[in-house]
PDB file of C-alpha atoms and ligand atoms in Angstrom:
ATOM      1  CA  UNK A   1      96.672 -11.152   2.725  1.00  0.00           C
ATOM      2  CA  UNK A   2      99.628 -10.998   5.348  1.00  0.00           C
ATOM      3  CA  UNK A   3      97.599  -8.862   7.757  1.00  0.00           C
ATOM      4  CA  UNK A   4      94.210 -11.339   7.819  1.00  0.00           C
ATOM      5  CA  UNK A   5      93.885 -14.799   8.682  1.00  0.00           C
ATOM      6  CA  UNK A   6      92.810 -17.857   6.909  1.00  0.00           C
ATOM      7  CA  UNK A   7      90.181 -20.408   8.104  1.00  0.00           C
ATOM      8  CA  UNK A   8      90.548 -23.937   7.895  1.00  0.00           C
ATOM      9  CA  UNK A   9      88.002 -26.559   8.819  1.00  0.00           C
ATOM     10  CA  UNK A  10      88.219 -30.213   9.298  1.00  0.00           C
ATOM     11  CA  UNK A  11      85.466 -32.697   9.243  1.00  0.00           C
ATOM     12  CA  UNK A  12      84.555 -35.751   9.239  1.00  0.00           C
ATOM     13  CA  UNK A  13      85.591 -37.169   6.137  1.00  0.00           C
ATOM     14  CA  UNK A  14      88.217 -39.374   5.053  1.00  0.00           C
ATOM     15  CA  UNK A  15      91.386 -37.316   3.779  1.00  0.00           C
ATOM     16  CA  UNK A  16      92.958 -36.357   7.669  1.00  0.00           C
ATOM     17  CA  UNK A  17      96.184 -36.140   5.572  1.00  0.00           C
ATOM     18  CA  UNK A  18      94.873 -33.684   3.082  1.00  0.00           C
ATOM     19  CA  UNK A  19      93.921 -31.542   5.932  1.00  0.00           C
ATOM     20  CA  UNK A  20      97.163 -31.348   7.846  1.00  0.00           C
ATOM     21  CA  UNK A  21      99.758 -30.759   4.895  1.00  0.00           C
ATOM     22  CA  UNK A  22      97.155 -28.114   4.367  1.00  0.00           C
ATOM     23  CA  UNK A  23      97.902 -26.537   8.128  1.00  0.00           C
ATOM     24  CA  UNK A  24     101.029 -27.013   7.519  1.00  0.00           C
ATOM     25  CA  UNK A  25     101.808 -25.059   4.889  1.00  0.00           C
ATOM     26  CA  UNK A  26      99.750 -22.445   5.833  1.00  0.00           C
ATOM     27  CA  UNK A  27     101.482 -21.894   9.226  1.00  0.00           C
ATOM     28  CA  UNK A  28     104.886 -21.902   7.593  1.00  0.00           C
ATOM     29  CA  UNK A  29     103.922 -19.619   5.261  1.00  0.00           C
ATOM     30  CA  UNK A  30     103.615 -17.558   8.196  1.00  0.00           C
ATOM     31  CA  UNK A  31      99.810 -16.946   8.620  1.00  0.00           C
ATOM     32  CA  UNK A  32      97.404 -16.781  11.305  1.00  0.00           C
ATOM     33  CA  UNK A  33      95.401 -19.459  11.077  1.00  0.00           C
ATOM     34  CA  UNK A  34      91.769 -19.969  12.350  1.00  0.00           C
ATOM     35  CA  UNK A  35      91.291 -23.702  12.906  1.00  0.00           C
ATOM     36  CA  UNK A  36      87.578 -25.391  13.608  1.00  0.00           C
ATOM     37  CA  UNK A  37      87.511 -28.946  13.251  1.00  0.00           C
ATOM     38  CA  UNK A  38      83.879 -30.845  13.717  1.00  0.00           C
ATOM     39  CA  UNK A  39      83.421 -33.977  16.547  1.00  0.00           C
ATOM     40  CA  UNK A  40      83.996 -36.365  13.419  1.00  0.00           C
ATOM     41  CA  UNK A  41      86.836 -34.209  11.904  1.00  0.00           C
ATOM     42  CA  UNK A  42      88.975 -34.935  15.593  1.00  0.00           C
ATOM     43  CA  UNK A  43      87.655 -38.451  15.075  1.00  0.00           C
ATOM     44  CA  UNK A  44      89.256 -38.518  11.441  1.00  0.00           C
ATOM     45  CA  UNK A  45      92.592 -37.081  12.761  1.00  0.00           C
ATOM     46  CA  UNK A  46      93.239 -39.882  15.107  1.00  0.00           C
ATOM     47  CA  UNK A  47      91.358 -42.664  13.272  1.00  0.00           C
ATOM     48  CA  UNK A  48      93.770 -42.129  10.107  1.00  0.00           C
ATOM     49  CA  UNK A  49      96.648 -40.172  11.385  1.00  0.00           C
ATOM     50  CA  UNK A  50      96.948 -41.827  14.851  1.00  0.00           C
ATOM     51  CA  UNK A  51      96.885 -40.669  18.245  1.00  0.00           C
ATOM     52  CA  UNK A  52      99.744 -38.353  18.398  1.00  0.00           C
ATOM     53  CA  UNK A  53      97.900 -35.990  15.606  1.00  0.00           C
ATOM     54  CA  UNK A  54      94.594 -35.379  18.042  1.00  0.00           C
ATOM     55  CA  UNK A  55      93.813 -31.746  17.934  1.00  0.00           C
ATOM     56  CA  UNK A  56      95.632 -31.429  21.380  1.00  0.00           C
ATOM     57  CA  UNK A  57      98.852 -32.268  19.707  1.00  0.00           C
ATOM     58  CA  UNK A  58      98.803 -31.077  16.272  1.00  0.00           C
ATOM     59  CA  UNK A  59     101.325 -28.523  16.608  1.00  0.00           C
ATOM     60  CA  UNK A  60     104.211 -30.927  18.062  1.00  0.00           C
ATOM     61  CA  UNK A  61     102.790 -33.055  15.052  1.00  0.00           C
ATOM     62  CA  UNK A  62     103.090 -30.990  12.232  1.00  0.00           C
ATOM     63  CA  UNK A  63     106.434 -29.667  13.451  1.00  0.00           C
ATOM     64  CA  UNK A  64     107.718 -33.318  13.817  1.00  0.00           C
ATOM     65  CA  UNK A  65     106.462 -34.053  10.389  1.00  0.00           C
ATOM     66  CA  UNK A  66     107.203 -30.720   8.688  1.00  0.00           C
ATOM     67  CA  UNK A  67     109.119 -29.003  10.114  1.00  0.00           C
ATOM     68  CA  UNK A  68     109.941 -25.899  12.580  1.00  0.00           C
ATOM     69  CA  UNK A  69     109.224 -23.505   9.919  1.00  0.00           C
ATOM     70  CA  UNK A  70     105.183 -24.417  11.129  1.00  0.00           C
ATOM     71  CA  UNK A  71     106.080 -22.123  13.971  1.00  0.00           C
ATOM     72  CA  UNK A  72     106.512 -19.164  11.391  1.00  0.00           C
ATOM     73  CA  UNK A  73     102.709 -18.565  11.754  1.00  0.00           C
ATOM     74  CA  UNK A  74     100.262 -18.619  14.472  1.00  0.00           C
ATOM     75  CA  UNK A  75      97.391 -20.748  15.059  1.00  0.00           C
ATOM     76  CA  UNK A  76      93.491 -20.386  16.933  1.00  0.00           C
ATOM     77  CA  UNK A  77      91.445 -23.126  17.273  1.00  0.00           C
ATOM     78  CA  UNK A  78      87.844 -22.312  17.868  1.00  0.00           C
ATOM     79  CA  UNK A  79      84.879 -24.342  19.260  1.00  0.00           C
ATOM     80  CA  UNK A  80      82.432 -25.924  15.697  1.00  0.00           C
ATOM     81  CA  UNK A  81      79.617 -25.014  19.135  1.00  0.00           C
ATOM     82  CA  UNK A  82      80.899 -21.323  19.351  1.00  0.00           C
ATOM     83  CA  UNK A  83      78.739 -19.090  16.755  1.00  0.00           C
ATOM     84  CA  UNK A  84      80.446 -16.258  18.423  1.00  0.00           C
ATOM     85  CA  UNK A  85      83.605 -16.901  16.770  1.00  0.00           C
ATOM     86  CA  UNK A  86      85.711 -14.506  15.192  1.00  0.00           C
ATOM     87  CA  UNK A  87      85.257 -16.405  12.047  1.00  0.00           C
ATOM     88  CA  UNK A  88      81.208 -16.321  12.560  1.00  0.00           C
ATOM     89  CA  UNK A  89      81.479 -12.413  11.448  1.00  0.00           C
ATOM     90  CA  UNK A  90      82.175 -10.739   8.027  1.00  0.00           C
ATOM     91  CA  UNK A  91      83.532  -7.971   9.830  1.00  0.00           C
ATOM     92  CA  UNK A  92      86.169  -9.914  11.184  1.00  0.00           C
ATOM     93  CA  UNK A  93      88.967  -9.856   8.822  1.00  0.00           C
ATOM     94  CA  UNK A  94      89.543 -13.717   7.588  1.00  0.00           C
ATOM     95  CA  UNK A  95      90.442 -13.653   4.131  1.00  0.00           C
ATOM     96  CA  UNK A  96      89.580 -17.268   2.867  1.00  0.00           C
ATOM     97  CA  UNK A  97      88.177 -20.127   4.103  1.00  0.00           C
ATOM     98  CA  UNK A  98      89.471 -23.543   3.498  1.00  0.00           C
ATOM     99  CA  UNK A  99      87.390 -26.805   4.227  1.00  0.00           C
ATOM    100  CA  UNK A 100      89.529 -30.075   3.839  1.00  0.00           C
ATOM    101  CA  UNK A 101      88.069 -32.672   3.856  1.00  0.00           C
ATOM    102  CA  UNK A 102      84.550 -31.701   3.564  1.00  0.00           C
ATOM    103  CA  UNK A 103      81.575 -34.172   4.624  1.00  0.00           C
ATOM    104  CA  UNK A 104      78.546 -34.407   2.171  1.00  0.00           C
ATOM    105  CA  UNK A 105      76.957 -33.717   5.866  1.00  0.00           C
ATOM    106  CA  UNK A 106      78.982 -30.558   6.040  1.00  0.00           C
ATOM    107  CA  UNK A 107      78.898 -29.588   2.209  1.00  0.00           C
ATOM    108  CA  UNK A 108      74.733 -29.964   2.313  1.00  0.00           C
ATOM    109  CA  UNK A 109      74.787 -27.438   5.467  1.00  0.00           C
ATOM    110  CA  UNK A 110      76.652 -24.945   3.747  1.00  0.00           C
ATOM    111  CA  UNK A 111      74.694 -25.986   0.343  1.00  0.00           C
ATOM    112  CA  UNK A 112      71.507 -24.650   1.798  1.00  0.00           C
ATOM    113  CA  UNK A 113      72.873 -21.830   4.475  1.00  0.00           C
ATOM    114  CA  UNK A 114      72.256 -23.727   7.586  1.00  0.00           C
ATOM    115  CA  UNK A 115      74.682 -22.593   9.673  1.00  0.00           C
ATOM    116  CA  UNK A 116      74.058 -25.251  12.337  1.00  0.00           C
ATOM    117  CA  UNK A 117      77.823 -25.052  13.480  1.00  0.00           C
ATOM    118  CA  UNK A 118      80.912 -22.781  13.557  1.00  0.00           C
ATOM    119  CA  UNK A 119      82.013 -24.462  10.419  1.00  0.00           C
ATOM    120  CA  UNK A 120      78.872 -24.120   8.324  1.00  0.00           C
ATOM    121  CA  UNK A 121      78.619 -20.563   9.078  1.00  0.00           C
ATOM    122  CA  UNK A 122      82.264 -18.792   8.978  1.00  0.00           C
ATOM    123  CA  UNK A 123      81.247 -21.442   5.382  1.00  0.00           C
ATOM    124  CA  UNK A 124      78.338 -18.655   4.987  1.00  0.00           C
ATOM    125  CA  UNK A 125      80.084 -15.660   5.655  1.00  0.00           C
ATOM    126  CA  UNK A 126      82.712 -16.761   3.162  1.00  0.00           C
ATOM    127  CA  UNK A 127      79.965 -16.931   0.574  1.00  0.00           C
ATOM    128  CA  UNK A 128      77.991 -13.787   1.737  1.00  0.00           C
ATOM    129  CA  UNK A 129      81.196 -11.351   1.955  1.00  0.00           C
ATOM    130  CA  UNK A 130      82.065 -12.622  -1.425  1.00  0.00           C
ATOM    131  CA  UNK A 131      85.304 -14.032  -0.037  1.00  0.00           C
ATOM    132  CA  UNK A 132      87.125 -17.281  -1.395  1.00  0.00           C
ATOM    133  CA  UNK A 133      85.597 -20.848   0.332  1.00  0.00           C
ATOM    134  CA  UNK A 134      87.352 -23.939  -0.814  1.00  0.00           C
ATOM    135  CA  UNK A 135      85.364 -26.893  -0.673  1.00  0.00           C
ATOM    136  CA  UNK A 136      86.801 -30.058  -0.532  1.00  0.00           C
ATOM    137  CA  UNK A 137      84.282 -33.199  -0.396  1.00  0.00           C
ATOM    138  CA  UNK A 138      85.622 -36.293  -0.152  1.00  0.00           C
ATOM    139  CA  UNK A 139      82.760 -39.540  -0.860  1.00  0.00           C
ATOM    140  CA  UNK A 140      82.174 -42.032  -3.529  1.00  0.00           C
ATOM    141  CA  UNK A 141      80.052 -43.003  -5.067  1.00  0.00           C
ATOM    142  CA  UNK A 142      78.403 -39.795  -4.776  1.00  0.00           C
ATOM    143  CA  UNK A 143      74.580 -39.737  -4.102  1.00  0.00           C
ATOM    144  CA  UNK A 144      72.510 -37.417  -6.185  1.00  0.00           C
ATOM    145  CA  UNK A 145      71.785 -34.718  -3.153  1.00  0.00           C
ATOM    146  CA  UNK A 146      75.656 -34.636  -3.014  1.00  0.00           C
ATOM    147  CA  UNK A 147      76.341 -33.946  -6.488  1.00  0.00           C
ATOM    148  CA  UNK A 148      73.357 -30.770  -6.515  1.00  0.00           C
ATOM    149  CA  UNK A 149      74.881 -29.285  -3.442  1.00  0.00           C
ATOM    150  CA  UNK A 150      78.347 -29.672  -4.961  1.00  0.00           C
ATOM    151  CA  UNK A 151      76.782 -27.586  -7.912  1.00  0.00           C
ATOM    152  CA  UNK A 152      74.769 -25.210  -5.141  1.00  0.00           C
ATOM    153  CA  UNK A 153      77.723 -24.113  -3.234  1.00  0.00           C
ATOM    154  CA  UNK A 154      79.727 -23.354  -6.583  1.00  0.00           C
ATOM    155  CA  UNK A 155      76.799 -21.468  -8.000  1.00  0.00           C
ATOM    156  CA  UNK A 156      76.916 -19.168  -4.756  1.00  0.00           C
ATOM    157  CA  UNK A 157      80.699 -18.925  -5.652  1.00  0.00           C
ATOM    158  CA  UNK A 158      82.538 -21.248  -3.589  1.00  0.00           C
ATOM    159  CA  UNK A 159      85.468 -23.500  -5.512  1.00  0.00           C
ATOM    160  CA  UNK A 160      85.033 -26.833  -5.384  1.00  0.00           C
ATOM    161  CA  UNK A 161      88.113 -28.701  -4.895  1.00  0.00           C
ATOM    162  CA  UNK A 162      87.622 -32.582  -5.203  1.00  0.00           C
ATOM    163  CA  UNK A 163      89.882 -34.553  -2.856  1.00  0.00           C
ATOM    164  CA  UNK A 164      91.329 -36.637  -6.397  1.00  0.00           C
ATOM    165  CA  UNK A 165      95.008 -36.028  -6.575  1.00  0.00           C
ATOM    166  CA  UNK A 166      96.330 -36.962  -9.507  1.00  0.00           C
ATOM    167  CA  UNK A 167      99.198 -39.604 -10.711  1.00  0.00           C
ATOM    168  CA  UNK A 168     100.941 -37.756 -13.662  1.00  0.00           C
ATOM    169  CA  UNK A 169     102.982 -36.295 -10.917  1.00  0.00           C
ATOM    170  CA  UNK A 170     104.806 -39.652 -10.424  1.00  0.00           C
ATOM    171  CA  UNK A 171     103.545 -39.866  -6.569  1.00  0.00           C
ATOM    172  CA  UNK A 172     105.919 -42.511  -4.728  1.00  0.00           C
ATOM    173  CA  UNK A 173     104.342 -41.791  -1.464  1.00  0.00           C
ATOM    174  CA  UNK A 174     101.023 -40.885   0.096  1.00  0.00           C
ATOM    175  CA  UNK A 175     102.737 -37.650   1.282  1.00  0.00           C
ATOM    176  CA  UNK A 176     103.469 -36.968  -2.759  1.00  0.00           C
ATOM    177  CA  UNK A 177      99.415 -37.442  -2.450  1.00  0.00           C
ATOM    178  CA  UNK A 178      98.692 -34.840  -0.202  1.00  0.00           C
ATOM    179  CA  UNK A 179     101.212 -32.414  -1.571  1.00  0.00           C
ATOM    180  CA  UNK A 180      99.567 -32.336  -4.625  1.00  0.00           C
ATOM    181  CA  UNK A 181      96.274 -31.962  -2.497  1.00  0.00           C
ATOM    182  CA  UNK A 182      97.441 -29.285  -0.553  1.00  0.00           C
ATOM    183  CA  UNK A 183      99.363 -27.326  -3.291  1.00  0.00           C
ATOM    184  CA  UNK A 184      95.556 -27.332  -5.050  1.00  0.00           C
ATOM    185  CA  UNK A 185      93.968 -26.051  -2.195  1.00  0.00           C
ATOM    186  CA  UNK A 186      96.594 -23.474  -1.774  1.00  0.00           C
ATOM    187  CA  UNK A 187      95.854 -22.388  -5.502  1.00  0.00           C
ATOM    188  CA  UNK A 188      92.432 -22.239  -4.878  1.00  0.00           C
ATOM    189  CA  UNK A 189      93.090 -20.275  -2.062  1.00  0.00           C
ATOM    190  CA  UNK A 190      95.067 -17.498  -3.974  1.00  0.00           C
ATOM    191  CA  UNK A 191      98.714 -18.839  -2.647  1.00  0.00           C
ATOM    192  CA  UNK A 192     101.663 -19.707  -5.080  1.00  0.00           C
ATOM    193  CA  UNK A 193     103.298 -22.757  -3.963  1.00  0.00           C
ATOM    194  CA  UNK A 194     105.978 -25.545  -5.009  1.00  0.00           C
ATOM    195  CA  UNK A 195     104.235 -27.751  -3.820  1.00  0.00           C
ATOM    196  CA  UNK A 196     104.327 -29.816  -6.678  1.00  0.00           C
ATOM    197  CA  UNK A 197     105.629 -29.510  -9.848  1.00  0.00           C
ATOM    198  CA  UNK A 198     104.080 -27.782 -12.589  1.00  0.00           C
ATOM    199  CA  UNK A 199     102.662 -29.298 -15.481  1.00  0.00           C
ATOM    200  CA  UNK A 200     105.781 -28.515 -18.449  1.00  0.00           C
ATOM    201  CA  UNK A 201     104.023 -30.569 -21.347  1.00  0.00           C
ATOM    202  CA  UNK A 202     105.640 -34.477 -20.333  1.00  0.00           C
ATOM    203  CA  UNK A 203     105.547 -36.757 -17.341  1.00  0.00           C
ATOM    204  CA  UNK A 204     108.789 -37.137 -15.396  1.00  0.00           C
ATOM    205  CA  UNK A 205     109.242 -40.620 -16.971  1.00  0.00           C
ATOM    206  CA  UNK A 206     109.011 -38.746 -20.780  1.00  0.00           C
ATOM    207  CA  UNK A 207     111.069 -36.318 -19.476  1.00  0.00           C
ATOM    208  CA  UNK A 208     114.175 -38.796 -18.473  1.00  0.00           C
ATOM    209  CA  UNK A 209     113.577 -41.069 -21.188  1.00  0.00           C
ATOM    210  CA  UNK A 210     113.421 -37.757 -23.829  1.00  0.00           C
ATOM    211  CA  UNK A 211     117.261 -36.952 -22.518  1.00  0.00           C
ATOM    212  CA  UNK A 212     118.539 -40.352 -23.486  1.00  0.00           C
TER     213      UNK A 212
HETATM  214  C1  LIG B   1      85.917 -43.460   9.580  1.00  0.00           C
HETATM  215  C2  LIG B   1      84.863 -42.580   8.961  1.00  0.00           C
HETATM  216  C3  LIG B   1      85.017 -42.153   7.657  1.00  0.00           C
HETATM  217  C4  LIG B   1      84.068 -41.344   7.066  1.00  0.00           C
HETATM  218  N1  LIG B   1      84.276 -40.906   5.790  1.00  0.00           N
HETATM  219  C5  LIG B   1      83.395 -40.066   5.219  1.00  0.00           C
HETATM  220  C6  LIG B   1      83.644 -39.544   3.924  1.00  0.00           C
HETATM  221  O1  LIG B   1      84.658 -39.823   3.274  1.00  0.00           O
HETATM  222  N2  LIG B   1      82.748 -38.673   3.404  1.00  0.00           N
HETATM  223  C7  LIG B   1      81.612 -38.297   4.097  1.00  0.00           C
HETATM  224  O2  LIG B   1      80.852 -37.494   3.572  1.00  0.00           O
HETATM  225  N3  LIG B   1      81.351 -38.793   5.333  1.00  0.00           N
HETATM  226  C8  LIG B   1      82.211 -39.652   5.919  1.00  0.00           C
HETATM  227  N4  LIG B   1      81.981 -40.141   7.174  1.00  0.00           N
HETATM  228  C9  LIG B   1      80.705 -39.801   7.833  1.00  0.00           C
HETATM  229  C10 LIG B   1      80.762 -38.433   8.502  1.00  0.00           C
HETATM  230  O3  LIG B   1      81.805 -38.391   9.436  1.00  0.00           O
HETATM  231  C11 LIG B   1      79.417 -38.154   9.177  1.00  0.00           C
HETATM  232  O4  LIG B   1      78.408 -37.933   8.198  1.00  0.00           O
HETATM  233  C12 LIG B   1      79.468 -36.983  10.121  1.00  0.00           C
HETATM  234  O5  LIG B   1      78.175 -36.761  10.653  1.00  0.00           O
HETATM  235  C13 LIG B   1      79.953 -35.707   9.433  1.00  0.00           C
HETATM  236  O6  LIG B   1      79.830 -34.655  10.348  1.00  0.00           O
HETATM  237  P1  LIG B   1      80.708 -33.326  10.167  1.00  0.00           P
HETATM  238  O7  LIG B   1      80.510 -32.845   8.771  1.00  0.00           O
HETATM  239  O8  LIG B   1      80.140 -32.382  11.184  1.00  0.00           O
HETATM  240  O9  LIG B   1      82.118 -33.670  10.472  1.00  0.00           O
HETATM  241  C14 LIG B   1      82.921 -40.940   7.801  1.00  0.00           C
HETATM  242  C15 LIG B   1      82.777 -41.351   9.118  1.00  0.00           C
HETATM  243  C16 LIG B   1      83.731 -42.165   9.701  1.00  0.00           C
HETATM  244  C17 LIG B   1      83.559 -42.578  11.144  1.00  0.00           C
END
């Protein structure tokens, strides 16, 4: 996958934190990344992330947070108003398309192939090209329209990816959240990772208490 890119979309759901450990694993991974975040995505990055992770910034930001290996890959951010995008062709070469978090606005788009915006239809050309789409929605409750599209978009082959970390992981931190997050999303995306540990059969707590 070394010679394609990866798309990644941000909108506006809650999860901001999801979506940059995501970014930031993919650039230090080494990738080129194709970034298109929505109005209400850039509103999510600074509502819950703050003002010095607006789009303008986010490199300085993930490399203060994550480190320089970030600068291993390379990263385009595209207008959600440009359907002339790279990403709005299958015959440009983007592998798989990540969207993290993903509005029930956003996921009912792609649900019923609206392509209104950049991000609903590089969405489409995943699904079309038969390429991976990750889609990660992030609302509850969820209404009933929410919970068809949900089963739409994975009948047209698209992975749905709940933003629900789990706590059998031992989290300490809301970074030990997002890791877990992220290291889904890079599964779902076809990526090994470490970034969290895998499942051996006991909890860390069994584990320490077993060696006693
Ligand atoms: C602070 C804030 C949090 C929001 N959280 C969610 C959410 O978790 N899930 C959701 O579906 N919409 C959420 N919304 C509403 C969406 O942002 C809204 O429906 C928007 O039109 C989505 O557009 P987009 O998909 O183009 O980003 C939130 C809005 C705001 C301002």
């Amino acid at each position: 996958m070394s010679d394609k890119s990866v798309a990644l979309a941000i909108t506006g759901a809650s999860g901001a934190l999801y979506a940059v450990r995501t970014l930031a694993e993919l650039l230090s991974r080494g990738l080129n990344v194709e970034l298109v975040v929505s109005d209400y995505g850039r509103r999510l990055l600074r509502d819950e992330l703050g003002d010095e992770a607006t789009l303008d910034k986010i490199v300085p930001y993930l490399s203060a947070k994550y480190g320089a290996a970030v600068a291993e890959g390379s990263l385009v951010v595209h207008s959600n108003r440009d359907l002339g995008a790279t990403i709005a062709s299958g015959s440009h070469q983007c592998a798989a398309m990540a969207i993290v978090p993903c509005s029930m606005k956003t996921l009912a788009g792609i649900a019923h192939g609206l392509s209104r915006n950049l991000v609903e239809r590089a969405a489409d050309v995943m699904l079309k090209e038969r390429r991976r789409l990750v889609i990660v929605p992030r609302e509850t409750p969820m209404s009933l329209p929410a919970l068809r599209n949900m089963v739409l978009c994975a009948e047209a082959g698209a992975m749905i990816v709940p933003a629900m970390p789990a706590f059998y992981q031992q989290p300490r931190s809301l970074d030990d959240l997002a890791d877990f997050m992220a290291g889904k999303i890079l599964s779902a995306l076809g990526f090994e990772h470490t970034l969290y540990p895998h499942w051996t059969g006991k909890v860390e707590s069994d584990r320490s208490s077993a060696s006693e």
